Coordinates of C-alpha atoms in Angstrom, one line a residue:
M1 CA 113.6 177.3 81.1
L2 CA 110.4 176.2 83.0
V3 CA 110.8 179.3 85.2
L4 CA 111.1 181.5 82.1
A5 CA 108.0 179.9 80.7
H6 CA 106.0 180.6 83.8
E7 CA 107.2 184.2 83.7
W8 CA 105.8 184.5 80.1
I9 CA 102.5 182.9 81.1
D10 CA 102.0 185.6 83.8
R11 CA 102.3 188.4 81.2
S12 CA 99.7 189.7 78.8
V13 CA 99.8 189.3 75.1
G14 CA 100.8 192.9 74.8
D15 CA 103.8 192.4 77.1
I16 CA 104.9 189.4 75.1
Y17 CA 104.6 191.3 71.9
A18 CA 106.7 194.1 73.4
L19 CA 109.3 191.6 74.4
Y20 CA 109.3 190.2 70.8
L21 CA 110.0 193.7 69.5
D22 CA 112.8 194.2 72.0
L23 CA 114.4 190.9 70.8
K24 CA 113.8 191.7 67.1
Y25 CA 115.3 195.2 67.2
H26 CA 118.0 194.3 69.8
R27 CA 116.6 196.6 72.4
R28 CA 117.9 195.3 75.7
S29 CA 115.8 196.4 78.6
K30 CA 112.7 194.2 78.8
C31 CA 114.1 191.0 77.3
W32 CA 117.3 191.2 79.5
Q33 CA 115.4 192.1 82.7
L34 CA 113.0 189.2 82.1
F35 CA 115.9 186.8 81.6
A36 CA 117.8 188.2 84.6
T37 CA 114.7 187.8 86.8
A38 CA 114.0 184.3 85.6
T39 CA 117.7 183.3 86.1
Q40 CA 117.7 184.8 89.6
D41 CA 114.5 182.9 90.5
W42 CA 116.0 179.7 89.2
A43 CA 119.2 180.1 91.2
I44 CA 117.3 180.8 94.4
K45 CA 115.1 177.7 93.9
M46 CA 118.1 175.5 93.1
S47 CA 119.9 176.7 96.2
Q48 CA 116.8 176.0 98.3
Q49 CA 116.1 172.6 96.9
D50 CA 119.4 171.1 95.8
D51 CA 121.7 170.2 98.7
I52 CA 124.0 168.1 96.6
E53 CA 127.7 168.7 97.3
Y54 CA 129.2 168.3 93.8
Q55 CA 132.5 166.6 93.3
L56 CA 135.6 168.4 92.0
D57 CA 135.3 167.2 88.4
T58 CA 131.8 168.5 88.2
L59 CA 132.7 171.8 89.7
A60 CA 135.6 172.2 87.3
I61 CA 133.3 171.8 84.3
R62 CA 130.0 173.4 85.4
T63 CA 130.6 176.1 87.9
G64 CA 130.1 179.8 87.0
H65 CA 128.3 179.6 83.7
T66 CA 124.8 181.1 83.6
R67 CA 123.5 180.8 80.1
S68 CA 122.3 183.9 78.3
F69 CA 119.0 184.1 76.4
E70 CA 121.0 182.8 73.4
G71 CA 121.1 179.4 75.1
E72 CA 124.8 178.8 74.4
H73 CA 126.3 175.5 75.6
G74 CA 129.9 176.7 75.8
E75 CA 131.1 179.6 77.9
P76 CA 130.9 182.8 75.9
I77 CA 133.8 185.3 75.6
F78 CA 132.8 188.8 76.4
L79 CA 135.4 190.8 74.4
T80 CA 134.3 194.2 75.4
S81 CA 136.0 197.0 77.3
S82 CA 132.8 198.5 78.7
F83 CA 129.1 197.9 79.1
V84 CA 126.0 199.9 78.0
Y85 CA 123.1 201.1 80.1
E86 CA 119.5 201.8 79.2
N87 CA 119.6 205.3 80.7
A88 CA 121.6 207.6 82.9
A89 CA 119.8 206.5 86.1
E90 CA 120.9 202.9 85.5
A91 CA 124.5 204.0 84.8
A92 CA 124.5 206.0 88.0
A93 CA 123.1 203.1 90.1
K94 CA 125.7 200.6 88.6
F95 CA 128.6 203.0 89.2
S96 CA 127.6 203.8 92.7
G97 CA 127.1 200.1 93.6
Q98 CA 123.4 200.5 94.3
E99 CA 122.7 198.0 91.6
P100 CA 124.9 195.0 90.7
G101 CA 126.2 194.7 87.2
N102 CA 129.2 195.2 84.9
I103 CA 130.8 198.6 84.5
Y104 CA 134.3 198.2 82.9
S105 CA 136.3 195.1 82.1
R106 CA 139.3 196.3 84.0
F107 CA 137.5 195.1 87.1
T108 CA 134.3 193.2 86.1
N109 CA 133.8 191.0 83.0
P110 CA 131.4 188.1 82.7
T111 CA 134.0 185.7 81.3
V112 CA 136.5 186.6 83.9
A113 CA 133.8 186.2 86.6
M114 CA 133.1 182.7 85.4
F115 CA 136.8 181.8 85.9
E116 CA 136.9 183.4 89.3
K117 CA 133.8 181.5 90.5
R118 CA 135.0 178.2 89.1
L119 CA 138.5 178.5 90.7
A120 CA 137.0 179.6 94.1
A121 CA 134.7 176.5 94.0
L122 CA 137.6 174.2 93.3
E123 CA 139.5 175.7 96.2
G124 CA 136.5 175.5 98.6
A125 CA 136.7 179.3 99.0
E126 CA 134.2 182.1 99.0
R127 CA 135.8 184.2 96.3
A128 CA 138.7 184.6 93.8
V129 CA 140.0 187.7 92.1
A130 CA 141.8 187.2 88.7
T131 CA 144.9 189.0 87.7
S132 CA 147.0 189.4 84.5
T133 CA 149.8 187.2 85.8
G134 CA 150.9 185.2 88.8
M135 CA 153.4 187.8 89.8
A136 CA 150.6 190.4 89.5
A137 CA 148.6 188.3 92.0
I138 CA 151.5 188.3 94.5
M139 CA 151.9 192.1 94.1
A140 CA 148.2 192.5 94.6
V141 CA 148.5 190.7 97.9
A142 CA 151.5 192.8 99.0
M143 CA 149.8 196.1 98.0
S144 CA 146.5 195.2 99.5
Y145 CA 147.7 194.1 103.0
L146 CA 151.0 195.9 103.6
K147 CA 151.8 199.5 104.3
L148 CA 154.7 201.7 105.4
G149 CA 156.3 200.2 108.5
D150 CA 154.9 196.7 108.1
H151 CA 156.9 193.6 108.1
V152 CA 156.6 190.4 106.0
I153 CA 158.3 187.0 106.4
C154 CA 159.0 184.9 103.3
S155 CA 160.4 181.6 102.7
R156 CA 163.9 181.4 101.1
A157 CA 162.6 178.6 99.0
M158 CA 160.7 180.6 96.4
F159 CA 160.6 181.5 92.7
G160 CA 163.4 184.0 91.9
S161 CA 161.0 186.7 90.7
T162 CA 159.0 186.4 94.0
V163 CA 162.1 187.0 96.0
S164 CA 163.0 190.0 93.8
L165 CA 159.5 191.4 94.1
F166 CA 159.6 191.5 97.9
E167 CA 163.3 192.3 98.3
K168 CA 163.6 195.0 95.7
Y169 CA 160.1 196.5 95.0
V170 CA 157.9 195.9 98.0
A171 CA 160.7 197.1 100.2
K172 CA 160.7 200.5 98.4
F173 CA 157.4 201.3 100.1
G174 CA 159.0 201.0 103.6
V175 CA 158.0 197.4 104.2
S176 CA 160.7 195.3 105.8
V177 CA 161.3 191.7 104.6
D178 CA 162.9 188.7 106.3
F179 CA 163.6 185.4 104.6
V180 CA 163.7 182.1 106.6
D181 CA 164.0 178.4 106.0
L182 CA 160.7 177.0 104.9
T183 CA 160.6 174.0 107.1
D184 CA 162.2 175.6 110.3
L185 CA 159.1 176.5 112.4
A186 CA 161.4 178.0 115.1
A187 CA 162.9 180.4 112.6
W188 CA 159.4 181.6 111.6
K189 CA 158.4 182.2 115.2
N190 CA 161.7 184.0 116.0
A191 CA 161.3 186.2 112.9
I192 CA 157.9 187.5 114.1
K193 CA 157.8 191.2 115.1
P194 CA 155.0 193.4 116.4
E195 CA 154.7 194.9 112.9
T196 CA 154.5 191.5 111.1
K197 CA 151.4 191.5 108.9
L198 CA 152.1 188.7 106.3
L199 CA 153.7 185.3 106.0
F200 CA 154.3 184.3 102.4
V201 CA 155.1 180.7 101.4
E202 CA 155.4 178.5 98.3
S203 CA 154.5 174.9 99.1
P204 CA 155.8 172.8 97.4
S205 CA 158.6 175.2 96.7
N206 CA 160.2 176.1 93.4
P207 CA 162.3 174.3 92.5
L208 CA 163.3 172.0 95.4
S209 CA 159.8 170.8 96.4
E210 CA 160.2 171.7 100.0
I211 CA 157.0 171.2 102.0
A212 CA 155.6 173.7 104.4
D213 CA 153.5 172.7 107.4
I214 CA 150.6 174.9 106.5
Q215 CA 148.6 174.4 109.7
A216 CA 151.6 175.2 111.9
L217 CA 152.4 178.4 109.9
A218 CA 148.8 179.4 110.0
D219 CA 148.8 179.1 113.8
I220 CA 152.0 181.2 114.0
A221 CA 150.5 183.9 111.8
H222 CA 147.1 184.1 113.5
A223 CA 148.6 184.1 117.0
N224 CA 150.4 187.2 116.0
G225 CA 147.7 189.0 114.0
A226 CA 149.2 188.2 110.6
L227 CA 147.9 186.6 107.5
L228 CA 149.2 183.5 105.8
A229 CA 149.4 183.4 102.0
I230 CA 150.3 180.2 100.1
D231 CA 151.4 180.0 96.5
N232 CA 149.7 176.8 95.4
S233 CA 150.8 176.9 91.8
F234 CA 152.6 173.6 91.9
C235 CA 149.7 171.6 93.3
T236 CA 146.6 173.4 92.2
P237 CA 143.4 172.9 94.1
V238 CA 143.2 169.4 92.7
L239 CA 146.1 168.2 94.9
Q240 CA 146.1 170.7 97.8
Q241 CA 143.6 173.2 99.3
P242 CA 145.6 175.4 101.7
I243 CA 142.5 177.1 103.1
K244 CA 141.5 173.9 104.7
F245 CA 144.7 173.9 106.7
G246 CA 144.3 177.5 107.9
A247 CA 145.8 179.6 105.1
D248 CA 144.0 183.0 104.6
L249 CA 145.0 183.6 101.0
V250 CA 146.0 181.3 98.1
V251 CA 147.9 182.6 95.2
Y252 CA 148.1 181.1 91.7
S253 CA 150.0 181.5 88.5
A254 CA 147.2 180.4 86.2
T255 CA 149.8 180.4 83.4
K256 CA 151.0 177.0 84.8
Y257 CA 148.8 174.0 85.5
L258 CA 145.5 175.9 85.5
D259 CA 146.0 176.5 81.8
G260 CA 148.1 173.4 81.2
Q261 CA 149.1 174.0 77.7
G262 CA 151.3 177.2 77.9
R263 CA 148.9 179.4 76.0
A264 CA 148.1 182.3 78.2
L265 CA 149.3 184.5 81.1
G266 CA 147.2 184.9 84.2
G267 CA 147.0 184.7 88.0
A268 CA 144.5 184.7 90.9
V269 CA 144.1 185.4 94.6
V270 CA 141.6 183.2 96.5
G271 CA 140.2 183.7 99.9
N272 CA 137.1 184.9 101.8
H273 CA 134.9 187.8 100.7
Q274 CA 136.2 190.3 103.2
L275 CA 139.9 189.8 102.5
L276 CA 139.4 189.6 98.7
E277 CA 137.5 193.0 98.7
E278 CA 140.9 194.6 99.3
V279 CA 142.5 192.7 96.4
F280 CA 139.5 193.6 94.1
G281 CA 139.9 197.3 95.0
Y282 CA 143.6 197.2 94.1
V283 CA 143.0 195.4 90.8
R284 CA 140.1 197.8 90.0
T285 CA 142.3 200.9 90.7
T286 CA 145.7 199.9 89.3
G287 CA 144.6 197.6 86.4
P288 CA 146.5 194.3 86.5
S289 CA 143.4 192.6 85.2
M290 CA 142.9 189.3 83.4
S291 CA 141.8 189.5 79.8
P292 CA 138.4 187.9 78.9
F293 CA 140.1 185.7 76.3
N294 CA 142.7 184.4 78.7
A295 CA 139.9 183.7 81.3
W296 CA 138.2 181.6 78.7
V297 CA 141.4 179.7 78.0
F298 CA 141.7 179.0 81.7
L299 CA 138.1 177.9 81.9
K300 CA 138.9 175.3 79.3
G301 CA 142.0 174.3 81.2
L302 CA 140.1 173.8 84.5
E303 CA 137.8 171.2 82.8
T304 CA 140.7 168.7 82.5
L305 CA 142.7 169.8 85.5
R306 CA 142.2 166.7 87.7
L307 CA 142.9 164.3 84.8
R308 CA 146.1 166.2 83.9
M309 CA 147.4 166.5 87.5
K310 CA 146.9 162.8 88.0
A311 CA 148.9 162.0 84.9
H312 CA 151.6 164.5 85.7
S313 CA 152.0 163.1 89.2
E314 CA 152.2 159.5 88.0
S315 CA 154.8 160.2 85.4
A316 CA 156.8 162.5 87.7
K317 CA 157.1 159.7 90.3
K318 CA 158.4 157.3 87.7
L319 CA 161.0 159.8 86.5
A320 CA 162.0 160.6 90.1
E321 CA 162.5 156.9 90.8
F322 CA 164.6 156.5 87.7
L323 CA 166.8 159.4 88.6
D324 CA 167.2 158.3 92.2
A325 CA 168.8 155.1 90.9
H326 CA 171.1 156.7 88.3
A327 CA 174.8 156.8 89.1
N328 CA 175.3 160.3 87.7
V329 CA 172.5 161.9 89.8
E330 CA 173.6 163.1 93.2
K331 CA 170.2 164.0 94.7
V332 CA 166.6 164.0 93.6
Y333 CA 164.0 166.6 95.0
Y334 CA 160.6 165.1 94.7
A335 CA 158.2 164.8 97.7
G336 CA 156.7 161.6 96.3
L337 CA 159.9 159.7 97.1
P338 CA 159.7 158.2 100.6
A339 CA 163.3 159.4 101.3
H340 CA 162.2 163.0 100.8
V341 CA 162.3 164.9 104.1
G342 CA 158.8 166.3 103.5
H343 CA 157.2 163.1 102.2
A344 CA 155.0 162.3 105.2
L345 CA 153.8 166.0 105.5
A346 CA 153.1 166.2 101.7
A347 CA 151.1 162.9 101.9
K348 CA 149.0 164.5 104.7
Q349 CA 148.3 167.8 103.0
Q350 CA 148.2 166.7 99.4
T351 CA 146.3 164.1 97.4
G352 CA 149.2 163.8 95.0
F353 CA 152.8 164.9 94.6
G354 CA 152.7 166.9 91.4
G355 CA 154.6 167.0 88.2
I356 CA 157.9 168.9 89.1
V357 CA 161.1 166.9 89.6
S358 CA 164.4 168.6 90.3
F359 CA 167.7 166.8 90.6
E360 CA 171.4 167.5 91.0
V361 CA 173.9 165.9 88.7
K362 CA 177.6 165.3 88.8
G363 CA 179.8 167.9 87.1
R364 CA 178.1 171.0 88.3
R365 CA 177.0 173.4 85.5
E366 CA 178.9 171.5 82.8
G367 CA 177.1 168.3 83.7
A368 CA 173.7 170.0 84.0
W369 CA 174.0 171.7 80.7
K370 CA 175.1 168.5 79.1
V371 CA 171.9 166.8 80.2
I372 CA 169.8 169.8 79.0
D373 CA 171.5 170.2 75.7
N374 CA 171.3 166.6 74.7
T375 CA 167.5 166.3 75.0
Q376 CA 165.7 166.0 71.7
F377 CA 162.1 166.8 72.3
I378 CA 161.8 168.1 75.9
S379 CA 161.5 171.9 75.6
I380 CA 164.3 174.0 77.1
T381 CA 162.3 176.8 78.7
G382 CA 161.6 178.4 82.1
N383 CA 157.9 177.8 82.1
L384 CA 156.2 174.8 83.8
G385 CA 152.9 173.1 84.1
D386 CA 152.6 172.4 80.4
A387 CA 151.3 169.3 78.6
K388 CA 154.8 169.4 77.0
S389 CA 157.7 168.5 79.3
T390 CA 160.1 171.3 80.0
I391 CA 163.6 171.5 81.4
T392 CA 165.7 174.3 82.8
H393 CA 168.8 175.2 84.7
P394 CA 167.5 177.3 87.6
A395 CA 170.8 178.8 88.6
T396 CA 171.1 180.6 85.3
T397 CA 167.4 181.1 84.4
T398 CA 164.5 181.2 86.9
H399 CA 166.8 182.1 89.8
G400 CA 169.6 183.7 87.7
K401 CA 169.2 187.2 89.1
L402 CA 169.7 186.2 92.7
S403 CA 173.1 186.8 94.3
A404 CA 175.5 183.9 94.8
D405 CA 174.8 184.0 98.6
A406 CA 171.0 184.0 98.0
K407 CA 171.3 181.1 95.6
E408 CA 173.3 179.1 98.1
A409 CA 170.9 179.9 100.9
A410 CA 168.0 178.7 98.7
G411 CA 169.8 175.5 97.6
I412 CA 170.1 176.6 94.0
R413 CA 173.3 174.9 93.0
E414 CA 175.1 174.8 89.7
G415 CA 174.3 171.1 89.1
L416 CA 170.6 171.5 89.7
I417 CA 168.1 170.8 86.9
R418 CA 164.3 171.3 87.1
V419 CA 162.0 169.2 84.9
S420 CA 158.3 169.8 84.5
V421 CA 157.0 166.4 83.5
G422 CA 154.5 166.7 80.8
L423 CA 151.9 164.3 79.3
E424 CA 154.2 162.6 76.8
D425 CA 154.9 158.9 77.3
I426 CA 157.1 158.6 80.4
D427 CA 159.4 156.1 78.7
D428 CA 160.2 158.7 76.0
I429 CA 160.8 161.3 78.7
I430 CA 163.2 159.1 80.6
R431 CA 165.0 158.2 77.4
D432 CA 165.3 161.8 76.4
I433 CA 166.9 162.8 79.7
S434 CA 169.1 159.8 79.7
R435 CA 170.9 160.9 76.5
G436 CA 172.9 163.5 78.3
L437 CA 172.8 161.9 81.7
D438 CA 174.7 158.9 80.5
L439 CA 177.4 161.2 79.0
I440 CA 178.5 162.8 82.2

């Protein structure tokens, strides 16, 4: 505001009166240009003078919002499909890229841009591009960096829809796909071909919480001229920042923990400016864009992300420990348990172990369904990352469309249950799961 005041002082009374008329009659040119100039000057001065490296909680709340001349405190929602120009020359300059500015909300929108800047800041990355869903983000990666004749290597331990996307749809464009065990580095090396362009991984994996050695996979990819993309939806940037370990791209389903309350669909791809320009071009052209309203919902979710992830992780560990000691549980998949094969690696790469606990029970499908059907308040649904605890049977829901052989290879057995531990009291969560578990 001080900069804005100085701008006013430098102008004549006539200029100030003209600005008043612009504001009064909603004419946009002078008042908005003055505001934009003042804001730009303020940003430049702050970047020159303020060398503070803000902590994650501050970035999650403050990044990306530049107040308009209305002086709003909360982030505004720009519910508009297009943007208006003062004259034809300005429109031409914006469309040609000679001048920065919004054109059409399919590819640029101020509210969506706030979310993108905030997520990129949390990730420690240069840029983020938002998409309509997490699956749209994965498709954007595939379509941006793969072409006819290319080869991609994926982990077997992935969300069922991701497997289907690469195996059924990406393959239609003449891209060959191989699936390997997530933790077998030799298998990744042996799967490399001259035409390999992308390695795609979930870590932790859905639903078995397998842990990838991100640095080692990055080294394999880069030694062979390929990119490494990590789906970080389970951890979020609060618990893990894959770019710091060499990943080129990070993919998110914002629908999960970034929102945190199961309200909206969205996704994002995060990386450097050069790589993300390809993703931006794909989204701009084909249209899997995030809506401004959903972006605003995600902005609100990011404000409490660290607090929520801490609570999810603490409760999930208690549930995993309870299940590990239960007579009717055959195996627990949670990297926070010291016995988990990926525990040490997860502790190195992550600052917490997340809120997803999967476990196998006795009695195969009958036993698993008995546990699920006897819960009273835990939601039976395929979504995760919600404040409300959710429970599902992966073999017949999230991974139900996979073949029997593919399920077996991915470790998706009939007795497997996945729980997304919410923010309810952990004693109540344990009691709810125990109702059916004790009946097996």
